[in-house]
PDB file of C-alpha atoms in Angstrom:
ATOM      1  CA  PHE U  29      -1.923  12.368 -16.539  1.00  0.00           C
ATOM      2  CA  PRO U  30      -4.830  12.911 -14.141  1.00  0.00           C
ATOM      3  CA  ASP U  31      -4.703  11.953 -10.476  1.00  0.00           C
ATOM      4  CA  GLU U  32      -6.582   8.867  -9.309  1.00  0.00           C
ATOM      5  CA  ASN U  33     -10.112   9.143  -7.946  1.00  0.00           C
ATOM      6  CA  PHE U  34     -11.309   8.968  -4.354  1.00  0.00           C
ATOM      7  CA  ASP U  35     -14.280   6.655  -4.970  1.00  0.00           C
ATOM      8  CA  MET U  36     -13.363   4.138  -2.246  1.00  0.00           C
ATOM      9  CA  GLN U  37     -13.000   5.290   1.352  1.00  0.00           C
ATOM     10  CA  PHE U  38     -11.130   4.126   4.452  1.00  0.00           C
ATOM     11  CA  ILE U  39     -13.794   2.097   6.251  1.00  0.00           C
ATOM     12  CA  GLN U  40     -11.954  -0.766   7.970  1.00  0.00           C
ATOM     13  CA  ASP U  41      -8.639  -2.277   8.882  1.00  0.00           C
ATOM     14  CA  GLY U  42      -6.900  -3.858   5.935  1.00  0.00           C
ATOM     15  CA  ASP U  43      -7.652  -1.037   3.491  1.00  0.00           C
ATOM     16  CA  VAL U  44      -4.772  -0.575   1.031  1.00  0.00           C
ATOM     17  CA  ALA U  45      -4.070   2.912  -0.308  1.00  0.00           C
ATOM     18  CA  LEU U  46      -1.561   4.692  -2.497  1.00  0.00           C
ATOM     19  CA  MET U  47       0.499   7.380  -0.816  1.00  0.00           C
ATOM     20  CA  ASN U  48       1.281  10.631  -2.596  1.00  0.00           C
ATOM     21  CA  SER U  49       3.067  13.900  -2.041  1.00  0.00           C
ATOM     22  CA  GLY U  50       0.201  16.077  -3.262  1.00  0.00           C
ATOM     23  CA  PRO U  51      -1.627  16.818  -6.526  1.00  0.00           C
ATOM     24  CA  SER U  52       0.080  15.771  -9.753  1.00  0.00           C
ATOM     25  CA  THR U  53       2.624  13.559  -7.986  1.00  0.00           C
ATOM     26  CA  ASN U  54       2.838   9.811  -8.363  1.00  0.00           C
ATOM     27  CA  ASN U  55       4.972   7.220  -6.640  1.00  0.00           C
ATOM     28  CA  SER U  56       4.778   3.607  -5.525  1.00  0.00           C
ATOM     29  CA  GLN U  57       4.368   3.916  -1.763  1.00  0.00           C
ATOM     30  CA  PHE U  58       1.305   2.421  -0.158  1.00  0.00           C
ATOM     31  CA  ILE U  59      -0.238   1.915   3.263  1.00  0.00           C
ATOM     32  CA  ILE U  60      -2.286  -0.852   4.852  1.00  0.00           C
ATOM     33  CA  THR U  61      -4.550   0.416   7.601  1.00  0.00           C
ATOM     34  CA  PHE U  62      -5.018  -1.159  11.027  1.00  0.00           C
ATOM     35  CA  ASN U  63      -8.329   0.586  11.665  1.00  0.00           C
ATOM     36  CA  ALA U  64     -10.800   2.824   9.836  1.00  0.00           C
ATOM     37  CA  LEU U  65      -8.859   6.000   9.020  1.00  0.00           C
ATOM     38  CA  THR U  66     -11.650   8.297   7.832  1.00  0.00           C
ATOM     39  CA  PRO U  67      -9.451  11.434   8.219  1.00  0.00           C
ATOM     40  CA  LEU U  68      -7.436  10.113   5.254  1.00  0.00           C
ATOM     41  CA  ASN U  69     -10.479  10.067   2.940  1.00  0.00           C
ATOM     42  CA  ARG U  70      -9.989  12.288  -0.120  1.00  0.00           C
ATOM     43  CA  ASN U  71      -6.266  12.596   0.676  1.00  0.00           C
ATOM     44  CA  TYR U  72      -5.064   9.139  -0.359  1.00  0.00           C
ATOM     45  CA  VAL U  73      -6.466   6.743  -2.957  1.00  0.00           C
ATOM     46  CA  VAL U  74      -7.878   3.498  -1.549  1.00  0.00           C
ATOM     47  CA  ILE U  75      -7.100   0.789  -4.093  1.00  0.00           C
ATOM     48  CA  GLY U  76      -8.416  -2.265  -2.259  1.00  0.00           C
ATOM     49  CA  THR U  77      -8.687  -4.261   0.920  1.00  0.00           C
ATOM     50  CA  VAL U  78      -6.623  -7.149   2.243  1.00  0.00           C
ATOM     51  CA  LEU U  79      -8.813 -10.210   1.691  1.00  0.00           C
ATOM     52  CA  LYS U  80      -6.512 -12.894   3.036  1.00  0.00           C
ATOM     53  CA  GLY U  81      -3.564 -12.675   5.380  1.00  0.00           C
ATOM     54  CA  MET U  82      -4.683  -9.911   7.729  1.00  0.00           C
ATOM     55  CA  ARG U  83      -3.486 -12.109  10.591  1.00  0.00           C
ATOM     56  CA  VAL U  84       0.061 -11.914   9.146  1.00  0.00           C
ATOM     57  CA  ILE U  85      -0.221  -8.140   8.753  1.00  0.00           C
ATOM     58  CA  LYS U  86      -1.346  -7.815  12.391  1.00  0.00           C
ATOM     59  CA  GLN U  87       1.697  -9.858  13.430  1.00  0.00           C
ATOM     60  CA  ILE U  88       3.962  -7.512  11.440  1.00  0.00           C
ATOM     61  CA  GLU U  89       2.273  -4.579  13.183  1.00  0.00           C
ATOM     62  CA  GLU U  90       2.973  -6.119  16.592  1.00  0.00           C
ATOM     63  CA  GLU U  91       6.617  -6.868  15.809  1.00  0.00           C
ATOM     64  CA  ALA U  92       7.643  -3.890  13.659  1.00  0.00           C
ATOM     65  CA  GLY U  93       4.896  -1.288  14.033  1.00  0.00           C
ATOM     66  CA  SER U  94       5.041   2.061  15.752  1.00  0.00           C
ATOM     67  CA  LYS U  95       2.618   4.769  16.864  1.00  0.00           C
ATOM     68  CA  THR U  96       3.913   7.148  14.163  1.00  0.00           C
ATOM     69  CA  GLY U  97       3.132   4.771  11.307  1.00  0.00           C
ATOM     70  CA  ALA U  98       6.755   4.317  10.279  1.00  0.00           C
ATOM     71  CA  PRO U  99       7.937   0.754  10.932  1.00  0.00           C
ATOM     72  CA  MET U 100      10.578   0.295  13.634  1.00  0.00           C
ATOM     73  CA  GLN U 101      12.421  -2.095  11.305  1.00  0.00           C
ATOM     74  CA  PRO U 102      12.259  -2.721   7.538  1.00  0.00           C
ATOM     75  CA  VAL U 103       9.312  -4.759   6.280  1.00  0.00           C
ATOM     76  CA  ARG U 104       9.555  -6.293   2.813  1.00  0.00           C
ATOM     77  CA  ILE U 105       6.902  -7.959   0.706  1.00  0.00           C
ATOM     78  CA  ILE U 106       8.664 -10.740  -1.165  1.00  0.00           C
ATOM     79  CA  ASN U 107       5.655 -12.444  -2.718  1.00  0.00           C
ATOM     80  CA  CYS U 108       2.072 -11.447  -3.385  1.00  0.00           C
ATOM     81  CA  GLY U 109      -0.932 -12.699  -5.272  1.00  0.00           C
ATOM     82  CA  LEU U 110      -2.550 -11.378  -8.399  1.00  0.00           C
ATOM     83  CA  TYR U 111      -6.284 -10.844  -8.641  1.00  0.00           C
ATOM     84  CA  ARG U 112      -7.388 -12.767 -11.742  1.00  0.00           C
ATOM     85  CA  GLY U 113     -11.091 -11.973 -11.788  1.00  0.00           C
ATOM     86  CA  LEU U 114     -14.188 -13.542 -10.318  1.00  0.00           C
ATOM     87  CA  GLN U 115     -12.446 -16.915  -9.958  1.00  0.00           C
ATOM     88  CA  ASP U 116     -10.543 -15.237  -7.088  1.00  0.00           C
ATOM     89  CA  GLY U 117     -13.742 -13.959  -5.480  1.00  0.00           C
ATOM     90  CA  PRO U 118     -15.338 -10.524  -5.558  1.00  0.00           C
ATOM     91  CA  PRO U 119     -12.899  -7.716  -6.434  1.00  0.00           C
ATOM     92  CA  PHE U 120     -13.409  -6.059  -3.055  1.00  0.00           C
ATOM     93  CA  PHE U 121     -15.347  -6.428   0.178  1.00  0.00           C
ATOM     94  CA  ALA U 122     -16.540  -2.962   1.085  1.00  0.00           C
ATOM     95  CA  ASN U 123     -18.878  -4.357   3.727  1.00  0.00           C
ATOM     96  CA  PRO U 124     -16.982  -4.986   6.986  1.00  0.00           C
ATOM     97  CA  ASP U 125     -19.544  -7.692   7.843  1.00  0.00           C
ATOM     98  CA  LEU U 126     -18.040  -9.825   5.065  1.00  0.00           C
ATOM     99  CA  LEU U 127     -14.641  -9.862   6.738  1.00  0.00           C
ATOM    100  CA  ASP U 128     -13.434 -11.811   9.747  1.00  0.00           C
ATOM    101  CA  ARG U 129     -11.475  -9.175  11.661  1.00  0.00           C
ATOM    102  CA  TYR U 130      -9.355 -11.816  13.386  1.00  0.00           C
ATOM    103  CA  GLY U 131      -8.301 -13.915  10.432  1.00  0.00           C
ATOM    104  CA  GLU U 132      -9.261 -14.613   6.881  1.00  0.00           C
ATOM    105  CA  THR U 133     -12.280 -13.598   4.870  1.00  0.00           C
ATOM    106  CA  ARG U 134     -15.514 -15.256   5.819  1.00  0.00           C
ATOM    107  CA  VAL U 135     -16.148 -15.907   2.151  1.00  0.00           C
ATOM    108  CA  SER U 136     -13.243 -18.054   0.996  1.00  0.00           C
ATOM    109  CA  GLU U 137     -12.352 -18.487  -2.653  1.00  0.00           C
ATOM    110  CA  ALA U 138     -13.625 -22.063  -2.562  1.00  0.00           C
ATOM    111  CA  ASP U 139     -16.892 -20.990  -0.917  1.00  0.00           C
ATOM    112  CA  PHE U 140     -17.311 -18.176  -3.428  1.00  0.00           C
ATOM    113  CA  LEU U 141     -16.694 -20.503  -6.374  1.00  0.00           C
ATOM    114  CA  ALA U 142     -19.156 -23.020  -4.928  1.00  0.00           C
ATOM    115  CA  LEU U 143     -21.925 -20.400  -5.108  1.00  0.00           C
ATOM    116  CA  LYS U 144     -24.264 -20.306  -8.090  1.00  0.00           C
ATOM    117  CA  PRO U 145     -23.314 -17.544 -10.568  1.00  0.00           C
ATOM    118  CA  GLU U 146     -26.352 -15.484  -9.578  1.00  0.00           C
ATOM    119  CA  GLU U 147     -25.334 -15.730  -5.879  1.00  0.00           C
ATOM    120  CA  GLN U 148     -21.784 -14.664  -6.772  1.00  0.00           C
ATOM    121  CA  GLU U 149     -23.210 -11.674  -8.636  1.00  0.00           C
ATOM    122  CA  LYS U 150     -25.415 -10.753  -5.637  1.00  0.00           C
ATOM    123  CA  LEU U 151     -22.358 -10.736  -3.376  1.00  0.00           C
ATOM    124  CA  VAL U 152     -20.405  -8.558  -5.812  1.00  0.00           C
ATOM    125  CA  GLU U 153     -23.368  -6.183  -6.195  1.00  0.00           C
ATOM    126  CA  ALA U 154     -23.816  -5.959  -2.402  1.00  0.00           C
ATOM    127  CA  SER U 155     -20.188  -4.899  -2.070  1.00  0.00           C
ATOM    128  CA  LYS U 156     -20.590  -2.336  -4.848  1.00  0.00           C
ATOM    129  CA  ALA U 157     -23.740  -0.977  -3.182  1.00  0.00           C
ATOM    130  CA  VAL U 158     -21.812  -0.230   0.005  1.00  0.00           C
ATOM    131  CA  VAL U 159     -19.206   1.684  -2.008  1.00  0.00           C
ATOM    132  CA  SER U 160     -21.974   3.600  -3.791  1.00  0.00           C
ATOM    133  CA  SER U 161     -23.569   4.527  -0.465  1.00  0.00           C
ATOM    134  CA  THR U 162     -20.253   5.873   0.823  1.00  0.00           C
ATOM    135  CA  LYS U 163     -19.916   7.992  -2.346  1.00  0.00           C
ATOM    136  CA  ALA U 164     -23.357   9.483  -1.710  1.00  0.00           C
ATOM    137  CA  THR U 165     -22.301  10.693   1.743  1.00  0.00           C
ATOM    138  CA  LYS U 166     -19.280  12.655   0.473  1.00  0.00           C
TER     139      LYS U 166
END
């Protein structure tokens, strides 16, 4: 089957990407970035961005992280959420201005759901526009 696309780019901390061993290989390793890693663009597939819990990820980095990227001790994810659609907020925040770099998203699920449908759609479209503009600069 074909490889994934490179539509999304590494633009901020909290980007989540699939790791691979080269063309036509597939596995289940992934990375979460701690800063914008533009040298990785077009090498790894960005599949999303951490929307909530970046504070916890930063704490893991402080306690188990290393300069080489490999953790100094095992880190296990034992529970995670599932994105269910617009009731969970926009599918991604490509605009770093929408994220609080020291904690949670500035647009919480409750705040997003409190918006009128047309305002929700504007927020989603604004995020998509940023992704489109990064595609145009490839």
